[in-house]
Coordinates of C-alpha atoms in Angstrom, one line a residue:
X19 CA -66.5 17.4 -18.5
X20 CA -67.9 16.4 -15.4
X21 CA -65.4 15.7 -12.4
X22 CA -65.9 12.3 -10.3
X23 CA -66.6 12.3 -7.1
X24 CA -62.9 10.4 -4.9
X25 CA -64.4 8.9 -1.6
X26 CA -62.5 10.3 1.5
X27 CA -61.0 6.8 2.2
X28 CA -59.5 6.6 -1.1
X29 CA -58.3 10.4 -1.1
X30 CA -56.6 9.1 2.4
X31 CA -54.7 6.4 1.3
X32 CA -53.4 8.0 -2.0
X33 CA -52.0 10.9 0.5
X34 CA -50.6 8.4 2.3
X35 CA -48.9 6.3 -0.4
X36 CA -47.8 9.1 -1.9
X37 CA -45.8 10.7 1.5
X38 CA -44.3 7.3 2.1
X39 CA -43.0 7.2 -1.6
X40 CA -41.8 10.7 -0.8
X41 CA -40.2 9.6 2.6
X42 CA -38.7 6.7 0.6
X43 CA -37.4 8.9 -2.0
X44 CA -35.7 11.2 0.5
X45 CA -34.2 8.2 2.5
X46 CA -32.5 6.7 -0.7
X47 CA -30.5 10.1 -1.5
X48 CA -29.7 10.3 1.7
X49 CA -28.1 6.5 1.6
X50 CA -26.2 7.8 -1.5
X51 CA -24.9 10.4 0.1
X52 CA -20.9 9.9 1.3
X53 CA -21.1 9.9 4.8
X54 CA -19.3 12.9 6.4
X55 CA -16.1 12.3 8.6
X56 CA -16.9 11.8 12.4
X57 CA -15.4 14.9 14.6
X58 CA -12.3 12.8 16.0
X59 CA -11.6 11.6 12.7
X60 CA -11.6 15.5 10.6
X61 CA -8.9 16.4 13.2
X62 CA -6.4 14.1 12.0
X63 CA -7.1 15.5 8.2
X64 CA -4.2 17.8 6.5
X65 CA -1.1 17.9 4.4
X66 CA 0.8 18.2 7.7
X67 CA 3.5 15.7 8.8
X68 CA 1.3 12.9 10.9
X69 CA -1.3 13.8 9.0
X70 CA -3.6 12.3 6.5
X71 CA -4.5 14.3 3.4
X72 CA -8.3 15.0 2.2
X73 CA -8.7 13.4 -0.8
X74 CA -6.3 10.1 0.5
X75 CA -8.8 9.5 3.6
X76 CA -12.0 10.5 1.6
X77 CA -11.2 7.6 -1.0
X78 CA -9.9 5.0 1.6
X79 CA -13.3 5.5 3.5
X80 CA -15.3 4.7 0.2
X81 CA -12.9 1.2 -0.3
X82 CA -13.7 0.2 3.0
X83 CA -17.2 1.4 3.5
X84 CA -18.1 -0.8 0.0
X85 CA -16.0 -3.9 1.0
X86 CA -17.8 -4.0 4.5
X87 CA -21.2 -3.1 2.7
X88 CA -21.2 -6.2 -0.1
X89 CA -19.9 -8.3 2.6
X90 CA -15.9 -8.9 2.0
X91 CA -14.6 -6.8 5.0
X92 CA -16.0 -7.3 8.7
X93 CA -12.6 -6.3 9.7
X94 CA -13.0 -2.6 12.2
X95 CA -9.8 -1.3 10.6
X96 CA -8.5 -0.3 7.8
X97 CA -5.2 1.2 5.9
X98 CA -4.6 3.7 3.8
X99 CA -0.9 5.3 2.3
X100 CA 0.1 8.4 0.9
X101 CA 3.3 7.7 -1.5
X102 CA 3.6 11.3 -2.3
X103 CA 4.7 11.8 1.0
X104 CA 8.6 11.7 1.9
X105 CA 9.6 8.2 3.6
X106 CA 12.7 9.9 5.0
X107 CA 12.6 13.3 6.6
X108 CA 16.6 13.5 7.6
X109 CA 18.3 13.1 11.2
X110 CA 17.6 9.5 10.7
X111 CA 13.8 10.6 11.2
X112 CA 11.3 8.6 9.0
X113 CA 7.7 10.0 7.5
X114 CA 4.6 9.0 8.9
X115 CA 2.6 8.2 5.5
X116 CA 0.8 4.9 6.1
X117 CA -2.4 5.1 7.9
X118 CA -4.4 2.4 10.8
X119 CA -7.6 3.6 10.6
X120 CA -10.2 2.1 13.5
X121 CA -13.3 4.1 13.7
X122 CA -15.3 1.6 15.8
X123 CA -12.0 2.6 18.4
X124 CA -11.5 6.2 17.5
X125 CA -8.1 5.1 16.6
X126 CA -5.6 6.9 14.0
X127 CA -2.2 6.1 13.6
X128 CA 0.5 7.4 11.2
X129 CA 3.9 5.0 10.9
X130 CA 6.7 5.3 8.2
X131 CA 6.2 2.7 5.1
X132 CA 9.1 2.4 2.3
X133 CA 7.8 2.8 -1.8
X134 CA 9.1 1.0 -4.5
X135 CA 12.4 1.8 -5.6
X136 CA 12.1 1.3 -9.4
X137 CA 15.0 0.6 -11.8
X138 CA 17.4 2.3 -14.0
X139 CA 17.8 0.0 -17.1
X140 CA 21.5 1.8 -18.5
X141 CA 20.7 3.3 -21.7
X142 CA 17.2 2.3 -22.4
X143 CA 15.2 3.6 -19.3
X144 CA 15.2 5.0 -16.0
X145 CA 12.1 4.5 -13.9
X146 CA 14.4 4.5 -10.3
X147 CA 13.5 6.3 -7.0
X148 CA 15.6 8.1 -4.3
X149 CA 14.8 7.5 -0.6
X150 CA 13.0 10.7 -0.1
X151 CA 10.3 10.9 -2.3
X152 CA 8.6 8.7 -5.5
X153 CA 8.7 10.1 -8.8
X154 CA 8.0 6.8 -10.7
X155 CA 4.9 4.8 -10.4
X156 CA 3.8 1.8 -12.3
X157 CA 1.8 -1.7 -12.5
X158 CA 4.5 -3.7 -15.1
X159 CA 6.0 -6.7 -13.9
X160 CA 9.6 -6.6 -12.5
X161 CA 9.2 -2.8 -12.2
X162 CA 9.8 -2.7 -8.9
X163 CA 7.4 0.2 -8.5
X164 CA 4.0 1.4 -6.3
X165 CA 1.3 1.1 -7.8
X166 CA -1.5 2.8 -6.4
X167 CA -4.8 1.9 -6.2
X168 CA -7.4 -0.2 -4.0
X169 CA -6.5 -3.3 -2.3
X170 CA -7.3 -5.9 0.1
X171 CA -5.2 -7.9 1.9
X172 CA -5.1 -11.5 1.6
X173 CA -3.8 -14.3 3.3
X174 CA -0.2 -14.5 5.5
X175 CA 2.9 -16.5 5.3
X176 CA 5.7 -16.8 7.8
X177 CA 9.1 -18.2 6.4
X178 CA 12.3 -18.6 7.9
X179 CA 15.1 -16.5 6.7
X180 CA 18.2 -17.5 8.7
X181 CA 20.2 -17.0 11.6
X182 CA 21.7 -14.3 12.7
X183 CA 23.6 -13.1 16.0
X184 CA 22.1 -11.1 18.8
X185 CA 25.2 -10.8 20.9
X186 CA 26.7 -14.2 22.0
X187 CA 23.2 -16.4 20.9
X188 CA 22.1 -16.9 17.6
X189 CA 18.3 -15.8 16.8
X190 CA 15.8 -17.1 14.6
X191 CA 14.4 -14.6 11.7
X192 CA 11.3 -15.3 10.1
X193 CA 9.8 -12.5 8.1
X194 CA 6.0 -12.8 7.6
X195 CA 4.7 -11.4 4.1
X196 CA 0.7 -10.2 3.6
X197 CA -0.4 -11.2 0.4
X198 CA -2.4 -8.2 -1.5
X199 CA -5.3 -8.4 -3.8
X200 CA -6.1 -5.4 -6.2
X201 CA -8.2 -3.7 -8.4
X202 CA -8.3 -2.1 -11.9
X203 CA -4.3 -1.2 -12.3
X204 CA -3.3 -2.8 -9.4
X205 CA -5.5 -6.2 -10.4
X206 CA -2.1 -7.3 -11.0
X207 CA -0.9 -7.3 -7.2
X208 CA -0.6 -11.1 -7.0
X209 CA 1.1 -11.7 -10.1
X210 CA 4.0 -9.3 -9.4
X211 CA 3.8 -10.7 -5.5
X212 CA 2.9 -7.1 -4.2
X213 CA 2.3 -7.1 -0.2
X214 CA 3.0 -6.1 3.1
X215 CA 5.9 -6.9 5.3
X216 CA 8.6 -5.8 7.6
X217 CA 11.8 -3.8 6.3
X218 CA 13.9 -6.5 7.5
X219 CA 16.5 -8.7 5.6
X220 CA 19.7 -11.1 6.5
X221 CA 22.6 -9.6 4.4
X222 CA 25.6 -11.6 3.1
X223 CA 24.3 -14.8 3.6
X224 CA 27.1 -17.9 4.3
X225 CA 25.7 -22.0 4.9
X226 CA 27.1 -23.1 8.3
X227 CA 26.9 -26.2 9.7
X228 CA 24.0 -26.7 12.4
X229 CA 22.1 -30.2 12.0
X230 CA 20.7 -30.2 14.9
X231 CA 18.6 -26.8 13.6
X232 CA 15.0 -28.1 12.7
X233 CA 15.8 -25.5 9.9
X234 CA 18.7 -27.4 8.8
X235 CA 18.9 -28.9 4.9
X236 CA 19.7 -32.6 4.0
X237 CA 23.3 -32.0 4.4
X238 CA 22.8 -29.8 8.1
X239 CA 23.8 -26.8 7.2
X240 CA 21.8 -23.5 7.7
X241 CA 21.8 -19.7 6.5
X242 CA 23.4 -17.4 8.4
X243 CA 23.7 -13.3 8.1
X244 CA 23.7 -9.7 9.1
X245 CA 20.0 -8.8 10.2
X246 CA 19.7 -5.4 8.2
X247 CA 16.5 -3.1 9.1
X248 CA 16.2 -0.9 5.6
X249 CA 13.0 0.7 7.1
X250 CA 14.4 3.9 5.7
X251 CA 14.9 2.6 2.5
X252 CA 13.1 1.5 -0.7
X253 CA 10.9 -2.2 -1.4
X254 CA 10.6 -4.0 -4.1
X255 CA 7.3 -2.3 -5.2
X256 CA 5.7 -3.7 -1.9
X257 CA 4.4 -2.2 1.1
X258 CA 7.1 -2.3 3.7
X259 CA 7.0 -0.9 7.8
X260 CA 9.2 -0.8 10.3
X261 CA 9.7 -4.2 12.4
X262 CA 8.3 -3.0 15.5
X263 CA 5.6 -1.1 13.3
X264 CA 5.0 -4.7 11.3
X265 CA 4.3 -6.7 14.6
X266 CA 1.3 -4.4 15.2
X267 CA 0.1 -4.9 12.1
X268 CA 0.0 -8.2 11.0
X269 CA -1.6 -9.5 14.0
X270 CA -4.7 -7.1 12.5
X271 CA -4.9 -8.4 9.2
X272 CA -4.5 -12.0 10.1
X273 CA -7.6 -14.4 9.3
X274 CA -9.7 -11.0 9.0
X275 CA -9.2 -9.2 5.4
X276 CA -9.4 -5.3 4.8
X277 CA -9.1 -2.6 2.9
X278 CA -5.6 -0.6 1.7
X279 CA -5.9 2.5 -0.4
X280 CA -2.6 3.9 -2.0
X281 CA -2.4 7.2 -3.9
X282 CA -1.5 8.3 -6.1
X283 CA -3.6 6.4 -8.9
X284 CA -2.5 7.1 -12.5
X285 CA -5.3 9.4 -13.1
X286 CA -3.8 11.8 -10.4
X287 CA -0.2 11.4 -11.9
X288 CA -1.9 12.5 -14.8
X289 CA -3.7 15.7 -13.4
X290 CA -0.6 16.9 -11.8
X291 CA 1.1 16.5 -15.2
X292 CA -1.4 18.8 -16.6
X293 CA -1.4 21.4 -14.2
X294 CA 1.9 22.0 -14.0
X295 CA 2.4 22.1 -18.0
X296 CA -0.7 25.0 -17.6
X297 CA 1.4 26.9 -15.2
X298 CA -1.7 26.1 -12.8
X299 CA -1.1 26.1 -9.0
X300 CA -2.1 22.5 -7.7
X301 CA -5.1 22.8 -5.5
X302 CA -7.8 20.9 -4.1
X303 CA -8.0 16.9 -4.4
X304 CA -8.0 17.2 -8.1
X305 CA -4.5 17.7 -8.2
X306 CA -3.3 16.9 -4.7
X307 CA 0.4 15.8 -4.5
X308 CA 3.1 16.5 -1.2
X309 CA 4.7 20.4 -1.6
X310 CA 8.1 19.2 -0.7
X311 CA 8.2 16.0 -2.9
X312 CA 7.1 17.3 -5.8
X313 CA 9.2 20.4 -5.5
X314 CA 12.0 17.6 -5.5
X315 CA 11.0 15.4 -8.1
X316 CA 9.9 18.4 -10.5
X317 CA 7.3 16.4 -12.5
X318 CA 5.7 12.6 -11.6
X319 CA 5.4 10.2 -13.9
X320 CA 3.1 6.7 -14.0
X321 CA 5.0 3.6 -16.6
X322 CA 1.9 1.4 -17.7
X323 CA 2.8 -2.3 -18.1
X324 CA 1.9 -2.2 -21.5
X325 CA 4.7 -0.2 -22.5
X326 CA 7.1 -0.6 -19.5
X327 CA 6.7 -4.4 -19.5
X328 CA 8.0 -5.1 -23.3
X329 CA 11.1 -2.7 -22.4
X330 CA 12.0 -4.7 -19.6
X331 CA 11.5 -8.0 -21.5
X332 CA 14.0 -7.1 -24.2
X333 CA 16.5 -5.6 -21.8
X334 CA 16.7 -9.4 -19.8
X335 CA 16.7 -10.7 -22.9
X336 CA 19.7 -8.1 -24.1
X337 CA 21.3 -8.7 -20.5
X338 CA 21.0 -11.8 -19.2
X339 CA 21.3 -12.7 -15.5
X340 CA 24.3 -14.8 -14.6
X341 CA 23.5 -18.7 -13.6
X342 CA 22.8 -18.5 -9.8
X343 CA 26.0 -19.4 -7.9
X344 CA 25.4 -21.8 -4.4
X345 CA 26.0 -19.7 -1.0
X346 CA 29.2 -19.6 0.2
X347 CA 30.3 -21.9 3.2
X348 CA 30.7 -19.2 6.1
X349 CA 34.7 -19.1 6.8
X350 CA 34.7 -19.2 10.7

């Protein structure tokens, strides 16, 4: 066979092309590749108290870094939460297991957030959690559970609460709530009203007779109560911080969405189930979970809405609630 003759040029260009596909080749895997934590960042990772756990940053990094990349997040922060983490330490001392992340800033802070307390239906199921630590975890409806997963946060609304008395004056309480927005098992979020908000609530409520309140109903009376801060205690299956923690970060969130990762996902319930019915030694962020918790709780477990949800239908149905009763008239 006889061999053709390339001209130079040609030879040249083909080298050429074929270096820049190269080049280009090399530049896409390295685009794929996770980006590594910054320096100031890695310092802050560990399973130590006012720190943030490997596997818990690594996946709150990938929510973010995709929302800013297709465009939904130009916020510079973003959360992350750790519900395997005690919420009370003792000595009236709280855990640090909710994350503000600012890279842009260099800024990480760790602040105490409560976890759903679940239920205990008597004599058909108990899906209820102490203070401490969170064995239960689920998406159903009226669970009252944390779900975790990825989520976004979506728009605020400020309502008024009540009065209450602050010494010899009567103050104003208005608790603002952050609408989330989920994904996969949390997609759900919205429909079980699943947000942010301070631990903050007015306690045995009474009407009393204020018309000149701008708050006041058609007959003048308002709400008045015991302002009760329950930051170390249990939500509803929301995210809830401390009041003074809550003022830093709604003001972040407001008119500028982000990102909120919460472990443990069902799939990492379900790996720590496994290991410890192997008798294998949880290691790694394959089967991360909090020493101290899970020494308490023994074994987690996750309650799917499809088979929790049915349960608690039939036990409302079995126990009805009793027909709301109008608040009492306040008796001084």
């Amino acid at each position: 066979m006889r061999l053709r003759s390339v001209p130079l040029g040609a030879a040249i260009f083909c080298l050429v092309a074929t270096l820049a596909a190269l080049t280009a080749s090399v530049s896409s895997f390295a685009a794929l590749r996770p980006s590594t934590v910054p320096d100031w960042l890695q310092r802050h990772v560990g399973d130590g108290e006012g720190q943030i756990s490997q596997v818990v940053l690594e996946r709150a990094r990938a929510l973010y870094q995709k929302k800013v990349s297709d465009g939904s997040v130009s916020n510079p922060c973003y959360f992350a939460m750790d519900a395997t983490r005690p919420g009370d330490l003792g000595n009236n001392v709280l855990g640090q297991r909710y994350y503000v992340i600012c890279e842009a800033k260099q800024l990480f802070r760790a602040v105490s957030s409560g976890h759903g307390g679940g239920r205990n239906l008597k004599g058909v199921a108990d899906f209820s959690n102490g203070r401490r630590c969170a064995k239960n975890f689920g998406n159903a409806m009226d669970s009252e559970l944390t779900a975790g997963g990825a989520y976004m946060t979506a728009e605020t609304k400020t309502s008024f609460k009540g009065y209450y008395r602050v010494g010899a004056q009567n103050a104003v309480f208005m608790r603002t709530f952050i609408q989330f927005d989920g994904e996969g098992e949390a997609a759900n979020a919205r429909e079980r009203v699943i947000g942010g908000h301070p631990a903050a609530i007015l306690k045995g409520l009474c009407m009393r007779k204020n018309p000149q309140s701008s708050y006041a109903d058609h007959d003048g009376f308002v709400p008045f109560g015991k302002l009760v801060n329950y930051a170390g205690g249990r939500s509803n299956g929301c995210t809830s911080w401390s009041p003074a923690d809550a003022e830093q970060i709604i003001p972040m969130v407001k008119n500028s969405p982000t990102t909120l990762y919460i472990y443990p996902e069902s799939r990492d319930i379900a790996a720590v189930v496994r290991a410890k019915a192997a008798g294998q030694a949880l290691s790694g962020s394959a089967t991360y979970w909090n020493a101290s918790c899970l020494k308490e709780i023994g074994t987690p477990k996750f309650w799917p809405k499809k088979s929790l949800e049915p349960i608690i239908a039939q036990y409302k149905k079995d126990h009805p609630a009793p027909p709301p009763q109008p608040v009492p008239m306040c008796k001084d």
